[in-house]
């Protein structure tokens, strides 16, 4: 039930100075695909166990903010009981911290139909850096800031092979502290 089709991709490691460009386009029959998905979900005996949709780094993967808005609006119309949680890379939520050419930033309009929001970053936890990222993300959410659950994704994977237990625990502890400050905490 894919809603997008990759039309191009050129990639090197972005976080070590490489270039990245991906482009996906919304399929013309996306509403029909969502309707088929709804029928398939409704037929499942375990339907109540499925809470919603997780979308990993949609803008980094080449989905435009405009197409993301169209797709998530249709998802809310066709599957209103389902939650939508995109986990963005840093560029869309805090472009003052990190930008990537061809990657849109979030706005209140493009996140209007999501129910939850998150981002991931695998750098060592520094309060001043992460606090700025959190603040910028909240500012970019605009009038949606009190309507969308905010999730914090701690760096618990051994990204690039240079992480240790202490790194993961620092992320986990500090993100729990950030979550306590949220008006609408997710987890």
PDB file of N, CA and C in Angstrom, residues 43-119:
ATOM      1  N   UNK A  43     -10.369  -5.969   8.088  1.00  0.00           N
ATOM      2  CA  UNK A  43     -10.560  -7.416   8.008  1.00  0.00           C
ATOM      3  C   UNK A  43      -9.678  -8.190   8.997  1.00  0.00           C
ATOM      4  N   UNK A  44      -8.727  -7.526   9.602  1.00  0.00           N
ATOM      5  CA  UNK A  44      -7.790  -8.200  10.516  1.00  0.00           C
ATOM      6  C   UNK A  44      -8.439  -8.415  11.884  1.00  0.00           C
ATOM      7  N   UNK A  45      -8.292  -9.596  12.458  1.00  0.00           N
ATOM      8  CA  UNK A  45      -8.840  -9.818  13.798  1.00  0.00           C
ATOM      9  C   UNK A  45      -8.082  -9.021  14.876  1.00  0.00           C
ATOM     10  N   UNK A  46      -6.840  -8.647  14.580  1.00  0.00           N
ATOM     11  CA  UNK A  46      -6.029  -7.901  15.542  1.00  0.00           C
ATOM     12  C   UNK A  46      -5.981  -6.410  15.239  1.00  0.00           C
ATOM     13  N   UNK A  47      -6.975  -5.908  14.527  1.00  0.00           N
ATOM     14  CA  UNK A  47      -6.979  -4.503  14.103  1.00  0.00           C
ATOM     15  C   UNK A  47      -6.764  -3.539  15.277  1.00  0.00           C
ATOM     16  N   UNK A  48      -7.335  -3.853  16.430  1.00  0.00           N
ATOM     17  CA  UNK A  48      -7.212  -2.962  17.586  1.00  0.00           C
ATOM     18  C   UNK A  48      -5.778  -2.849  18.105  1.00  0.00           C
ATOM     19  N   UNK A  49      -4.921  -3.773  17.722  1.00  0.00           N
ATOM     20  CA  UNK A  49      -3.524  -3.733  18.142  1.00  0.00           C
ATOM     21  C   UNK A  49      -2.697  -2.779  17.278  1.00  0.00           C
ATOM     22  N   UNK A  50      -3.258  -2.322  16.179  1.00  0.00           N
ATOM     23  CA  UNK A  50      -2.534  -1.426  15.278  1.00  0.00           C
ATOM     24  C   UNK A  50      -2.971   0.006  15.587  1.00  0.00           C
ATOM     25  N   UNK A  51      -2.034   0.782  16.107  1.00  0.00           N
ATOM     26  CA  UNK A  51      -2.350   2.141  16.541  1.00  0.00           C
ATOM     27  C   UNK A  51      -2.240   3.180  15.441  1.00  0.00           C
ATOM     28  N   UNK A  52      -1.379   2.935  14.466  1.00  0.00           N
ATOM     29  CA  UNK A  52      -1.209   3.941  13.437  1.00  0.00           C
ATOM     30  C   UNK A  52      -0.009   3.687  12.556  1.00  0.00           C
ATOM     31  N   UNK A  53       0.515   4.780  12.015  1.00  0.00           N
ATOM     32  CA  UNK A  53       1.577   4.728  11.017  1.00  0.00           C
ATOM     33  C   UNK A  53       2.819   5.445  11.522  1.00  0.00           C
ATOM     34  N   UNK A  54       3.954   4.789  11.375  1.00  0.00           N
ATOM     35  CA  UNK A  54       5.252   5.387  11.657  1.00  0.00           C
ATOM     36  C   UNK A  54       5.895   5.690  10.312  1.00  0.00           C
ATOM     37  N   UNK A  55       6.376   6.916  10.141  1.00  0.00           N
ATOM     38  CA  UNK A  55       7.010   7.326   8.884  1.00  0.00           C
ATOM     39  C   UNK A  55       8.425   7.791   9.221  1.00  0.00           C
ATOM     40  N   UNK A  56       9.420   7.085   8.702  1.00  0.00           N
ATOM     41  CA  UNK A  56      10.802   7.384   9.049  1.00  0.00           C
ATOM     42  C   UNK A  56      11.404   8.408   8.091  1.00  0.00           C
ATOM     43  N   UNK A  57      11.736   9.559   8.634  1.00  0.00           N
ATOM     44  CA  UNK A  57      12.436  10.639   7.931  1.00  0.00           C
ATOM     45  C   UNK A  57      11.864  10.922   6.540  1.00  0.00           C
ATOM     46  N   UNK A  58      10.582  11.255   6.465  1.00  0.00           N
ATOM     47  CA  UNK A  58       9.951  11.413   5.146  1.00  0.00           C
ATOM     48  C   UNK A  58      10.596  12.481   4.261  1.00  0.00           C
ATOM     49  N   UNK A  59      10.988  13.617   4.821  1.00  0.00           N
ATOM     50  CA  UNK A  59      11.563  14.678   3.985  1.00  0.00           C
ATOM     51  C   UNK A  59      12.959  14.308   3.512  1.00  0.00           C
ATOM     52  N   UNK A  60      13.736  13.648   4.372  1.00  0.00           N
ATOM     53  CA  UNK A  60      15.065  13.191   3.979  1.00  0.00           C
ATOM     54  C   UNK A  60      14.959  12.138   2.880  1.00  0.00           C
ATOM     55  N   UNK A  61      13.888  11.359   2.901  1.00  0.00           N
ATOM     56  CA  UNK A  61      13.677  10.329   1.886  1.00  0.00           C
ATOM     57  C   UNK A  61      13.121  10.881   0.578  1.00  0.00           C
ATOM     58  N   UNK A  62      12.957  12.194   0.498  1.00  0.00           N
ATOM     59  CA  UNK A  62      12.574  12.816  -0.762  1.00  0.00           C
ATOM     60  C   UNK A  62      11.107  13.152  -0.920  1.00  0.00           C
ATOM     61  N   UNK A  63      10.341  13.051   0.155  1.00  0.00           N
ATOM     62  CA  UNK A  63       8.928  13.454   0.104  1.00  0.00           C
ATOM     63  C   UNK A  63       8.867  14.951   0.390  1.00  0.00           C
ATOM     64  N   UNK A  64       8.196  15.692  -0.453  1.00  0.00           N
ATOM     65  CA  UNK A  64       8.086  17.135  -0.249  1.00  0.00           C
ATOM     66  C   UNK A  64       7.075  17.418   0.859  1.00  0.00           C
ATOM     67  N   UNK A  65       7.205  18.589   1.472  1.00  0.00           N
ATOM     68  CA  UNK A  65       6.245  18.998   2.503  1.00  0.00           C
ATOM     69  C   UNK A  65       4.833  19.050   1.926  1.00  0.00           C
ATOM     70  N   UNK A  66       4.703  19.506   0.689  1.00  0.00           N
ATOM     71  CA  UNK A  66       3.378  19.596   0.060  1.00  0.00           C
ATOM     72  C   UNK A  66       2.758  18.211  -0.113  1.00  0.00           C
ATOM     73  N   UNK A  67       3.521  17.252  -0.630  1.00  0.00           N
ATOM     74  CA  UNK A  67       2.994  15.898  -0.809  1.00  0.00           C
ATOM     75  C   UNK A  67       2.733  15.215   0.537  1.00  0.00           C
ATOM     76  N   UNK A  68       3.578  15.502   1.519  1.00  0.00           N
ATOM     77  CA  UNK A  68       3.379  14.951   2.858  1.00  0.00           C
ATOM     78  C   UNK A  68       2.047  15.432   3.430  1.00  0.00           C
ATOM     79  N   UNK A  69       1.750  16.707   3.226  1.00  0.00           N
ATOM     80  CA  UNK A  69       0.488  17.274   3.703  1.00  0.00           C
ATOM     81  C   UNK A  69      -0.699  16.596   3.034  1.00  0.00           C
ATOM     82  N   UNK A  70      -0.635  16.452   1.725  1.00  0.00           N
ATOM     83  CA  UNK A  70      -1.722  15.812   0.977  1.00  0.00           C
ATOM     84  C   UNK A  70      -1.921  14.379   1.464  1.00  0.00           C
ATOM     85  N   UNK A  71      -0.833  13.637   1.606  1.00  0.00           N
ATOM     86  CA  UNK A  71      -0.917  12.230   2.009  1.00  0.00           C
ATOM     87  C   UNK A  71      -1.456  12.089   3.431  1.00  0.00           C
ATOM     88  N   UNK A  72      -0.948  12.903   4.364  1.00  0.00           N
ATOM     89  CA  UNK A  72      -1.403  12.773   5.751  1.00  0.00           C
ATOM     90  C   UNK A  72      -2.844  13.245   5.914  1.00  0.00           C
ATOM     91  N   UNK A  73      -3.251  14.217   5.124  1.00  0.00           N
ATOM     92  CA  UNK A  73      -4.663  14.640   5.165  1.00  0.00           C
ATOM     93  C   UNK A  73      -5.556  13.478   4.722  1.00  0.00           C
ATOM     94  N   UNK A  74      -5.177  12.817   3.644  1.00  0.00           N
ATOM     95  CA  UNK A  74      -5.958  11.672   3.159  1.00  0.00           C
ATOM     96  C   UNK A  74      -5.957  10.546   4.189  1.00  0.00           C
ATOM     97  N   UNK A  75      -4.835  10.319   4.833  1.00  0.00           N
ATOM     98  CA  UNK A  75      -4.765   9.289   5.868  1.00  0.00           C
ATOM     99  C   UNK A  75      -5.749   9.588   6.998  1.00  0.00           C
ATOM    100  N   UNK A  76      -5.809  10.832   7.413  1.00  0.00           N
ATOM    101  CA  UNK A  76      -6.730  11.220   8.507  1.00  0.00           C
ATOM    102  C   UNK A  76      -8.187  11.108   8.057  1.00  0.00           C
ATOM    103  N   UNK A  77      -8.465  11.396   6.796  1.00  0.00           N
ATOM    104  CA  UNK A  77      -9.835  11.298   6.288  1.00  0.00           C
ATOM    105  C   UNK A  77     -10.282   9.847   6.136  1.00  0.00           C
ATOM    106  N   UNK A  78      -9.408   9.002   5.624  1.00  0.00           N
ATOM    107  CA  UNK A  78      -9.773   7.621   5.320  1.00  0.00           C
ATOM    108  C   UNK A  78      -9.591   6.699   6.533  1.00  0.00           C
ATOM    109  N   UNK A  79      -8.604   6.986   7.343  1.00  0.00           N
ATOM    110  CA  UNK A  79      -8.316   6.176   8.536  1.00  0.00           C
ATOM    111  C   UNK A  79      -8.233   7.081   9.771  1.00  0.00           C
ATOM    112  N   UNK A  80      -9.312   7.742  10.136  1.00  0.00           N
ATOM    113  CA  UNK A  80      -9.255   8.764  11.193  1.00  0.00           C
ATOM    114  C   UNK A  80      -8.857   8.238  12.569  1.00  0.00           C
ATOM    115  N   UNK A  81      -9.070   6.949  12.819  1.00  0.00           N
ATOM    116  CA  UNK A  81      -8.724   6.385  14.123  1.00  0.00           C
ATOM    117  C   UNK A  81      -7.228   6.103  14.256  1.00  0.00           C
ATOM    118  N   UNK A  82      -6.494   6.137  13.164  1.00  0.00           N
ATOM    119  CA  UNK A  82      -5.066   5.821  13.180  1.00  0.00           C
ATOM    120  C   UNK A  82      -4.220   7.054  13.485  1.00  0.00           C
ATOM    121  N   UNK A  83      -3.186   6.830  14.276  1.00  0.00           N
ATOM    122  CA  UNK A  83      -2.242   7.893  14.577  1.00  0.00           C
ATOM    123  C   UNK A  83      -1.175   7.922  13.483  1.00  0.00           C
ATOM    124  N   UNK A  84      -0.562   9.076  13.303  1.00  0.00           N
ATOM    125  CA  UNK A  84       0.510   9.254  12.317  1.00  0.00           C
ATOM    126  C   UNK A  84       1.689   9.882  13.040  1.00  0.00           C
ATOM    127  N   UNK A  85       2.803   9.159  13.101  1.00  0.00           N
ATOM    128  CA  UNK A  85       4.000   9.685  13.755  1.00  0.00           C
ATOM    129  C   UNK A  85       5.188   9.640  12.799  1.00  0.00           C
ATOM    130  N   UNK A  86       5.536  10.792  12.253  1.00  0.00           N
ATOM    131  CA  UNK A  86       6.791  10.851  11.508  1.00  0.00           C
ATOM    132  C   UNK A  86       7.948  11.100  12.476  1.00  0.00           C
ATOM    133  N   UNK A  87       9.054  10.420  12.221  1.00  0.00           N
ATOM    134  CA  UNK A  87      10.289  10.708  12.934  1.00  0.00           C
ATOM    135  C   UNK A  87      11.193  11.385  11.910  1.00  0.00           C
ATOM    136  N   UNK A  88      11.377  12.683  12.070  1.00  0.00           N
ATOM    137  CA  UNK A  88      12.157  13.470  11.115  1.00  0.00           C
ATOM    138  C   UNK A  88      13.644  13.420  11.448  1.00  0.00           C
ATOM    139  N   UNK A  89      14.466  13.660  10.449  1.00  0.00           N
ATOM    140  CA  UNK A  89      15.867  13.952  10.727  1.00  0.00           C
ATOM    141  C   UNK A  89      15.903  15.398  11.232  1.00  0.00           C
ATOM    142  N   UNK A  90      17.036  15.878  11.598  1.00  0.00           N
ATOM    143  CA  UNK A  90      17.134  17.221  12.189  1.00  0.00           C
ATOM    144  C   UNK A  90      16.808  18.338  11.202  1.00  0.00           C
ATOM    145  N   UNK A  91      17.178  18.192   9.956  1.00  0.00           N
ATOM    146  CA  UNK A  91      17.018  19.283   8.988  1.00  0.00           C
ATOM    147  C   UNK A  91      15.594  19.848   8.925  1.00  0.00           C
ATOM    148  N   UNK A  92      14.531  19.060   8.895  1.00  0.00           N
ATOM    149  CA  UNK A  92      13.184  19.641   8.836  1.00  0.00           C
ATOM    150  C   UNK A  92      12.725  20.319  10.129  1.00  0.00           C
ATOM    151  N   UNK A  93      13.198  19.818  11.293  1.00  0.00           N
ATOM    152  CA  UNK A  93      12.721  20.377  12.554  1.00  0.00           C
ATOM    153  C   UNK A  93      13.616  21.482  13.098  1.00  0.00           C
ATOM    154  N   UNK A  94      14.875  21.489  12.694  1.00  0.00           N
ATOM    155  CA  UNK A  94      15.807  22.505  13.200  1.00  0.00           C
ATOM    156  C   UNK A  94      16.831  22.869  12.133  1.00  0.00           C
ATOM    157  N   UNK A  95      16.389  23.473  11.027  1.00  0.00           N
ATOM    158  CA  UNK A  95      17.338  23.802   9.961  1.00  0.00           C
ATOM    159  C   UNK A  95      18.375  24.850  10.359  1.00  0.00           C
ATOM    160  N   UNK A  96      18.149  25.569  11.452  1.00  0.00           N
ATOM    161  CA  UNK A  96      19.192  26.482  11.929  1.00  0.00           C
ATOM    162  C   UNK A  96      20.361  25.713  12.528  1.00  0.00           C
ATOM    163  N   UNK A  97      20.121  24.467  12.873  1.00  0.00           N
ATOM    164  CA  UNK A  97      21.172  23.604  13.405  1.00  0.00           C
ATOM    165  C   UNK A  97      21.846  22.810  12.292  1.00  0.00           C
ATOM    166  N   UNK A  98      21.040  22.288  11.362  1.00  0.00           N
ATOM    167  CA  UNK A  98      21.571  21.445  10.284  1.00  0.00           C
ATOM    168  C   UNK A  98      20.643  21.528   9.089  1.00  0.00           C
ATOM    169  N   UNK A  99      21.173  21.801   7.932  1.00  0.00           N
ATOM    170  CA  UNK A  99      20.361  21.838   6.720  1.00  0.00           C
ATOM    171  C   UNK A  99      20.927  20.888   5.689  1.00  0.00           C
ATOM    172  N   UNK A 100      20.034  20.445   4.825  1.00  0.00           N
ATOM    173  CA  UNK A 100      20.417  19.602   3.705  1.00  0.00           C
ATOM    174  C   UNK A 100      19.694  20.168   2.487  1.00  0.00           C
ATOM    175  N   UNK A 101      20.395  20.417   1.396  1.00  0.00           N
ATOM    176  CA  UNK A 101      19.699  20.903   0.206  1.00  0.00           C
ATOM    177  C   UNK A 101      18.587  19.938  -0.200  1.00  0.00           C
ATOM    178  N   UNK A 102      17.504  20.477  -0.674  1.00  0.00           N
ATOM    179  CA  UNK A 102      16.363  19.710  -1.187  1.00  0.00           C
ATOM    180  C   UNK A 102      15.511  19.067  -0.091  1.00  0.00           C
ATOM    181  N   UNK A 103      15.760  19.368   1.180  1.00  0.00           N
ATOM    182  CA  UNK A 103      14.955  18.819   2.272  1.00  0.00           C
ATOM    183  C   UNK A 103      14.137  19.953   2.866  1.00  0.00           C
ATOM    184  N   UNK A 104      12.799  19.825   2.769  1.00  0.00           N
ATOM    185  CA  UNK A 104      11.902  20.854   3.295  1.00  0.00           C
ATOM    186  C   UNK A 104      11.954  20.897   4.815  1.00  0.00           C
ATOM    187  N   UNK A 105      11.521  22.030   5.365  1.00  0.00           N
ATOM    188  CA  UNK A 105      11.377  22.190   6.813  1.00  0.00           C
ATOM    189  C   UNK A 105       9.908  22.038   7.180  1.00  0.00           C
ATOM    190  N   UNK A 106       9.672  21.652   8.435  1.00  0.00           N
ATOM    191  CA  UNK A 106       8.284  21.541   8.859  1.00  0.00           C
ATOM    192  C   UNK A 106       7.677  22.930   9.046  1.00  0.00           C
ATOM    193  N   UNK A 107       6.392  23.008   8.817  1.00  0.00           N
ATOM    194  CA  UNK A 107       5.584  24.196   9.089  1.00  0.00           C
ATOM    195  C   UNK A 107       4.305  23.697   9.743  1.00  0.00           C
ATOM    196  N   UNK A 108       3.556  24.578  10.397  1.00  0.00           N
ATOM    197  CA  UNK A 108       2.279  24.134  10.961  1.00  0.00           C
ATOM    198  C   UNK A 108       1.364  23.515   9.909  1.00  0.00           C
ATOM    199  N   UNK A 109       1.382  24.045   8.690  1.00  0.00           N
ATOM    200  CA  UNK A 109       0.504  23.509   7.652  1.00  0.00           C
ATOM    201  C   UNK A 109       0.891  22.092   7.226  1.00  0.00           C
ATOM    202  N   UNK A 110       2.172  21.813   7.086  1.00  0.00           N
ATOM    203  CA  UNK A 110       2.557  20.483   6.582  1.00  0.00           C
ATOM    204  C   UNK A 110       2.466  19.402   7.643  1.00  0.00           C
ATOM    205  N   UNK A 111       2.353  19.777   8.923  1.00  0.00           N
ATOM    206  CA  UNK A 111       2.193  18.767   9.975  1.00  0.00           C
ATOM    207  C   UNK A 111       0.777  18.782  10.557  1.00  0.00           C
ATOM    208  N   UNK A 112      -0.110  19.496   9.947  1.00  0.00           N
ATOM    209  CA  UNK A 112      -1.472  19.683  10.462  1.00  0.00           C
ATOM    210  C   UNK A 112      -2.226  18.380  10.693  1.00  0.00           C
ATOM    211  N   UNK A 113      -1.942  17.335   9.936  1.00  0.00           N
ATOM    212  CA  UNK A 113      -2.712  16.091  10.006  1.00  0.00           C
ATOM    213  C   UNK A 113      -2.008  14.964  10.751  1.00  0.00           C
ATOM    214  N   UNK A 114      -0.806  15.214  11.256  1.00  0.00           N
ATOM    215  CA  UNK A 114      -0.135  14.182  12.042  1.00  0.00           C
ATOM    216  C   UNK A 114      -0.637  14.254  13.477  1.00  0.00           C
ATOM    217  N   UNK A 115      -0.476  13.173  14.214  1.00  0.00           N
ATOM    218  CA  UNK A 115      -0.912  13.139  15.604  1.00  0.00           C
ATOM    219  C   UNK A 115       0.261  13.178  16.571  1.00  0.00           C
ATOM    220  N   UNK A 116       1.425  12.793  16.099  1.00  0.00           N
ATOM    221  CA  UNK A 116       2.622  12.688  16.924  1.00  0.00           C
ATOM    222  C   UNK A 116       3.812  13.142  16.090  1.00  0.00           C
ATOM    223  N   UNK A 117       4.879  13.555  16.766  1.00  0.00           N
ATOM    224  CA  UNK A 117       6.076  13.993  16.053  1.00  0.00           C
ATOM    225  C   UNK A 117       7.313  13.576  16.848  1.00  0.00           C
ATOM    226  N   UNK A 118       8.389  13.286  16.119  1.00  0.00           N
ATOM    227  CA  UNK A 118       9.667  12.941  16.735  1.00  0.00           C
ATOM    228  C   UNK A 118      10.782  13.325  15.778  1.00  0.00           C
ATOM    229  N   UNK A 119      11.984  13.297  16.280  1.00  0.00           N
ATOM    230  CA  UNK A 119      13.167  13.408  15.432  1.00  0.00           C
ATOM    231  C   UNK A 119      14.229  12.510  16.039  1.00  0.00           C
TER     232      UNK A 119
END
